[in-house]
């Protein structure tokens, strides 16, 4: 019939690598990315509940509103969790300068 075509040898083939499992993230999650735990998120972010899933959210900075939990385990009841305050800050009752200290707002404040 005719000469057989030469078989391609694939000289440009790259070495085979085993792909990472789908559950193993290749890079740290950015803000808004889905996560399972805070170690899945990039620096300055934590993994917190957002509706019925968890996403990477920013760690709170000085002056930002934070959540102070009275009972242990109450954190799990929120559907919109906030991250903890950044290092060196504590979640404290905001002091209002006025006659009526009625605010129950907590903010991240320096120790």
JSON list of C-alpha atoms in Angstrom, two decimals:
[
{"chain": "A", "resi": 1, "resn": "UNK", "atom": "CA", "xyz": [0.00, 0.00, 0.00]},
{"chain": "A", "resi": 2, "resn": "UNK", "atom": "CA", "xyz": [2.66, 2.57, 0.81]},
{"chain": "A", "resi": 3, "resn": "UNK", "atom": "CA", "xyz": [5.19, 3.39, 3.48]},
{"chain": "A", "resi": 4, "resn": "UNK", "atom": "CA", "xyz": [3.92, 3.42, 7.04]},
{"chain": "A", "resi": 5, "resn": "UNK", "atom": "CA", "xyz": [4.05, 6.78, 8.73]},
{"chain": "A", "resi": 6, "resn": "UNK", "atom": "CA", "xyz": [6.77, 7.06, 11.34]},
{"chain": "A", "resi": 7, "resn": "UNK", "atom": "CA", "xyz": [5.46, 6.75, 14.89]},
{"chain": "A", "resi": 8, "resn": "UNK", "atom": "CA", "xyz": [5.63, 9.95, 16.95]},
{"chain": "A", "resi": 9, "resn": "UNK", "atom": "CA", "xyz": [8.05, 9.53, 19.82]},
{"chain": "A", "resi": 10, "resn": "UNK", "atom": "CA", "xyz": [6.96, 12.55, 21.86]},
{"chain": "A", "resi": 11, "resn": "UNK", "atom": "CA", "xyz": [10.40, 14.02, 22.36]},
{"chain": "A", "resi": 12, "resn": "UNK", "atom": "CA", "xyz": [8.84, 17.15, 23.88]},
{"chain": "A", "resi": 13, "resn": "UNK", "atom": "CA", "xyz": [6.96, 15.20, 26.55]},
{"chain": "A", "resi": 14, "resn": "UNK", "atom": "CA", "xyz": [7.38, 16.58, 30.05]},
{"chain": "A", "resi": 15, "resn": "UNK", "atom": "CA", "xyz": [8.18, 14.30, 32.97]},
{"chain": "A", "resi": 16, "resn": "UNK", "atom": "CA", "xyz": [5.00, 12.89, 34.45]},
{"chain": "A", "resi": 17, "resn": "UNK", "atom": "CA", "xyz": [3.95, 14.33, 37.77]},
{"chain": "A", "resi": 18, "resn": "UNK", "atom": "CA", "xyz": [1.31, 12.98, 40.04]},
{"chain": "A", "resi": 19, "resn": "UNK", "atom": "CA", "xyz": [-1.34, 15.68, 40.39]},
{"chain": "A", "resi": 20, "resn": "UNK", "atom": "CA", "xyz": [-2.10, 16.94, 43.88]},
{"chain": "A", "resi": 21, "resn": "UNK", "atom": "CA", "xyz": [-5.33, 15.55, 45.34]},
{"chain": "A", "resi": 22, "resn": "UNK", "atom": "CA", "xyz": [-8.31, 17.87, 44.79]},
{"chain": "A", "resi": 23, "resn": "UNK", "atom": "CA", "xyz": [-8.72, 18.42, 48.53]},
{"chain": "A", "resi": 24, "resn": "UNK", "atom": "CA", "xyz": [-5.14, 19.64, 48.96]},
{"chain": "A", "resi": 25, "resn": "UNK", "atom": "CA", "xyz": [-4.99, 23.36, 48.13]},
{"chain": "A", "resi": 26, "resn": "UNK", "atom": "CA", "xyz": [-1.94, 24.34, 46.09]},
{"chain": "A", "resi": 27, "resn": "UNK", "atom": "CA", "xyz": [-1.92, 27.91, 47.45]},
{"chain": "A", "resi": 28, "resn": "UNK", "atom": "CA", "xyz": [-3.33, 29.63, 50.51]},
{"chain": "A", "resi": 29, "resn": "UNK", "atom": "CA", "xyz": [-6.88, 30.92, 50.05]},
{"chain": "A", "resi": 30, "resn": "UNK", "atom": "CA", "xyz": [-7.50, 34.60, 49.45]},
{"chain": "A", "resi": 31, "resn": "UNK", "atom": "CA", "xyz": [-10.37, 36.63, 50.90]},
{"chain": "A", "resi": 32, "resn": "UNK", "atom": "CA", "xyz": [-13.68, 35.03, 49.90]},
{"chain": "A", "resi": 33, "resn": "UNK", "atom": "CA", "xyz": [-12.19, 31.63, 49.00]},
{"chain": "A", "resi": 34, "resn": "UNK", "atom": "CA", "xyz": [-13.77, 28.53, 50.55]},
{"chain": "A", "resi": 35, "resn": "UNK", "atom": "CA", "xyz": [-11.82, 26.92, 53.41]},
{"chain": "A", "resi": 36, "resn": "UNK", "atom": "CA", "xyz": [-12.04, 24.28, 56.14]},
{"chain": "A", "resi": 37, "resn": "UNK", "atom": "CA", "xyz": [-9.68, 25.84, 58.70]},
{"chain": "A", "resi": 38, "resn": "UNK", "atom": "CA", "xyz": [-7.71, 29.05, 59.13]},
{"chain": "A", "resi": 39, "resn": "UNK", "atom": "CA", "xyz": [-4.48, 27.36, 58.00]},
{"chain": "A", "resi": 40, "resn": "UNK", "atom": "CA", "xyz": [-6.11, 27.08, 54.53]},
{"chain": "A", "resi": 41, "resn": "UNK", "atom": "CA", "xyz": [-6.13, 30.90, 54.28]},
{"chain": "A", "resi": 42, "resn": "UNK", "atom": "CA", "xyz": [-3.36, 33.36, 53.45]},
{"chain": "A", "resi": 43, "resn": "UNK", "atom": "CA", "xyz": [-1.68, 35.48, 56.13]},
{"chain": "A", "resi": 44, "resn": "UNK", "atom": "CA", "xyz": [-3.99, 38.06, 57.70]},
{"chain": "A", "resi": 45, "resn": "UNK", "atom": "CA", "xyz": [-7.08, 35.92, 57.05]},
{"chain": "A", "resi": 46, "resn": "UNK", "atom": "CA", "xyz": [-9.01, 33.35, 59.07]},
{"chain": "A", "resi": 47, "resn": "UNK", "atom": "CA", "xyz": [-11.55, 30.72, 58.10]},
{"chain": "A", "resi": 48, "resn": "UNK", "atom": "CA", "xyz": [-15.01, 31.75, 59.34]},
{"chain": "A", "resi": 49, "resn": "UNK", "atom": "CA", "xyz": [-18.60, 30.70, 58.70]},
{"chain": "A", "resi": 50, "resn": "UNK", "atom": "CA", "xyz": [-20.52, 32.61, 56.03]},
{"chain": "A", "resi": 51, "resn": "UNK", "atom": "CA", "xyz": [-24.06, 31.26, 55.76]},
{"chain": "A", "resi": 52, "resn": "UNK", "atom": "CA", "xyz": [-23.63, 27.48, 55.65]},
{"chain": "A", "resi": 53, "resn": "UNK", "atom": "CA", "xyz": [-20.08, 27.32, 54.33]},
{"chain": "A", "resi": 54, "resn": "UNK", "atom": "CA", "xyz": [-16.76, 28.74, 55.48]},
{"chain": "A", "resi": 55, "resn": "UNK", "atom": "CA", "xyz": [-14.66, 31.33, 53.68]},
{"chain": "A", "resi": 56, "resn": "UNK", "atom": "CA", "xyz": [-11.42, 33.21, 54.28]},
{"chain": "A", "resi": 57, "resn": "UNK", "atom": "CA", "xyz": [-12.13, 36.55, 55.96]},
{"chain": "A", "resi": 58, "resn": "UNK", "atom": "CA", "xyz": [-9.77, 39.30, 57.15]},
{"chain": "A", "resi": 59, "resn": "UNK", "atom": "CA", "xyz": [-8.47, 39.28, 60.71]},
{"chain": "A", "resi": 60, "resn": "UNK", "atom": "CA", "xyz": [-9.87, 42.32, 62.55]},
{"chain": "A", "resi": 61, "resn": "UNK", "atom": "CA", "xyz": [-7.79, 45.47, 62.99]},
{"chain": "A", "resi": 62, "resn": "UNK", "atom": "CA", "xyz": [-7.88, 48.12, 65.72]},
{"chain": "A", "resi": 63, "resn": "UNK", "atom": "CA", "xyz": [-11.26, 49.85, 66.01]},
{"chain": "A", "resi": 64, "resn": "UNK", "atom": "CA", "xyz": [-13.18, 47.19, 64.07]},
{"chain": "A", "resi": 65, "resn": "UNK", "atom": "CA", "xyz": [-16.27, 45.63, 65.64]},
{"chain": "A", "resi": 66, "resn": "UNK", "atom": "CA", "xyz": [-15.61, 42.18, 67.11]},
{"chain": "A", "resi": 67, "resn": "UNK", "atom": "CA", "xyz": [-17.73, 39.47, 68.72]},
{"chain": "A", "resi": 68, "resn": "UNK", "atom": "CA", "xyz": [-17.29, 38.71, 72.41]},
{"chain": "A", "resi": 69, "resn": "UNK", "atom": "CA", "xyz": [-18.76, 35.34, 73.38]},
{"chain": "A", "resi": 70, "resn": "UNK", "atom": "CA", "xyz": [-20.28, 34.96, 76.81]},
{"chain": "A", "resi": 71, "resn": "UNK", "atom": "CA", "xyz": [-20.68, 31.18, 76.61]},
{"chain": "A", "resi": 72, "resn": "UNK", "atom": "CA", "xyz": [-18.19, 28.67, 75.30]},
{"chain": "A", "resi": 73, "resn": "UNK", "atom": "CA", "xyz": [-19.45, 27.16, 72.05]},
{"chain": "A", "resi": 74, "resn": "UNK", "atom": "CA", "xyz": [-21.62, 30.16, 71.13]},
{"chain": "A", "resi": 75, "resn": "UNK", "atom": "CA", "xyz": [-19.25, 30.91, 68.22]},
{"chain": "A", "resi": 76, "resn": "UNK", "atom": "CA", "xyz": [-20.65, 27.90, 66.35]},
{"chain": "A", "resi": 77, "resn": "UNK", "atom": "CA", "xyz": [-24.17, 29.34, 66.35]},
{"chain": "A", "resi": 78, "resn": "UNK", "atom": "CA", "xyz": [-23.37, 32.34, 64.18]},
{"chain": "A", "resi": 79, "resn": "UNK", "atom": "CA", "xyz": [-23.98, 32.20, 60.44]},
{"chain": "A", "resi": 80, "resn": "UNK", "atom": "CA", "xyz": [-21.75, 35.24, 59.84]},
{"chain": "A", "resi": 81, "resn": "UNK", "atom": "CA", "xyz": [-18.68, 34.70, 61.96]},
{"chain": "A", "resi": 82, "resn": "UNK", "atom": "CA", "xyz": [-16.02, 37.37, 62.33]},
{"chain": "A", "resi": 83, "resn": "UNK", "atom": "CA", "xyz": [-12.33, 36.64, 62.65]},
{"chain": "A", "resi": 84, "resn": "UNK", "atom": "CA", "xyz": [-10.57, 37.27, 65.92]},
{"chain": "A", "resi": 85, "resn": "UNK", "atom": "CA", "xyz": [-8.72, 40.52, 66.59]},
{"chain": "A", "resi": 86, "resn": "UNK", "atom": "CA", "xyz": [-5.19, 40.77, 65.19]},
{"chain": "A", "resi": 87, "resn": "UNK", "atom": "CA", "xyz": [-2.21, 40.02, 67.42]},
{"chain": "A", "resi": 88, "resn": "UNK", "atom": "CA", "xyz": [-1.73, 42.61, 70.16]},
{"chain": "A", "resi": 89, "resn": "UNK", "atom": "CA", "xyz": [-5.44, 43.52, 70.17]},
{"chain": "A", "resi": 90, "resn": "UNK", "atom": "CA", "xyz": [-8.28, 42.36, 72.43]},
{"chain": "A", "resi": 91, "resn": "UNK", "atom": "CA", "xyz": [-12.05, 42.38, 71.92]},
{"chain": "A", "resi": 92, "resn": "UNK", "atom": "CA", "xyz": [-13.32, 44.83, 74.57]},
{"chain": "A", "resi": 93, "resn": "UNK", "atom": "CA", "xyz": [-16.45, 46.81, 75.28]},
{"chain": "A", "resi": 94, "resn": "UNK", "atom": "CA", "xyz": [-16.26, 50.12, 73.45]},
{"chain": "A", "resi": 95, "resn": "UNK", "atom": "CA", "xyz": [-16.15, 53.03, 75.87]},
{"chain": "A", "resi": 96, "resn": "UNK", "atom": "CA", "xyz": [-18.56, 55.81, 74.99]},
{"chain": "A", "resi": 97, "resn": "UNK", "atom": "CA", "xyz": [-17.64, 59.25, 76.20]},
{"chain": "A", "resi": 98, "resn": "UNK", "atom": "CA", "xyz": [-20.92, 60.54, 77.51]},
{"chain": "A", "resi": 99, "resn": "UNK", "atom": "CA", "xyz": [-23.42, 60.35, 80.35]},
{"chain": "A", "resi": 100, "resn": "UNK", "atom": "CA", "xyz": [-25.15, 57.21, 79.07]},
{"chain": "A", "resi": 101, "resn": "UNK", "atom": "CA", "xyz": [-22.85, 54.24, 78.53]},
{"chain": "A", "resi": 102, "resn": "UNK", "atom": "CA", "xyz": [-25.54, 52.27, 76.73]},
{"chain": "A", "resi": 103, "resn": "UNK", "atom": "CA", "xyz": [-23.40, 50.88, 73.87]},
{"chain": "A", "resi": 104, "resn": "UNK", "atom": "CA", "xyz": [-22.84, 47.13, 74.03]},
{"chain": "A", "resi": 105, "resn": "UNK", "atom": "CA", "xyz": [-20.52, 47.28, 71.02]},
{"chain": "A", "resi": 106, "resn": "UNK", "atom": "CA", "xyz": [-17.18, 45.48, 71.30]},
{"chain": "A", "resi": 107, "resn": "UNK", "atom": "CA", "xyz": [-14.19, 46.62, 69.25]},
{"chain": "A", "resi": 108, "resn": "UNK", "atom": "CA", "xyz": [-10.60, 45.45, 68.82]},
{"chain": "A", "resi": 109, "resn": "UNK", "atom": "CA", "xyz": [-8.44, 47.53, 71.15]},
{"chain": "A", "resi": 110, "resn": "UNK", "atom": "CA", "xyz": [-4.78, 47.56, 72.17]},
{"chain": "A", "resi": 111, "resn": "UNK", "atom": "CA", "xyz": [-4.06, 45.62, 75.40]}
]
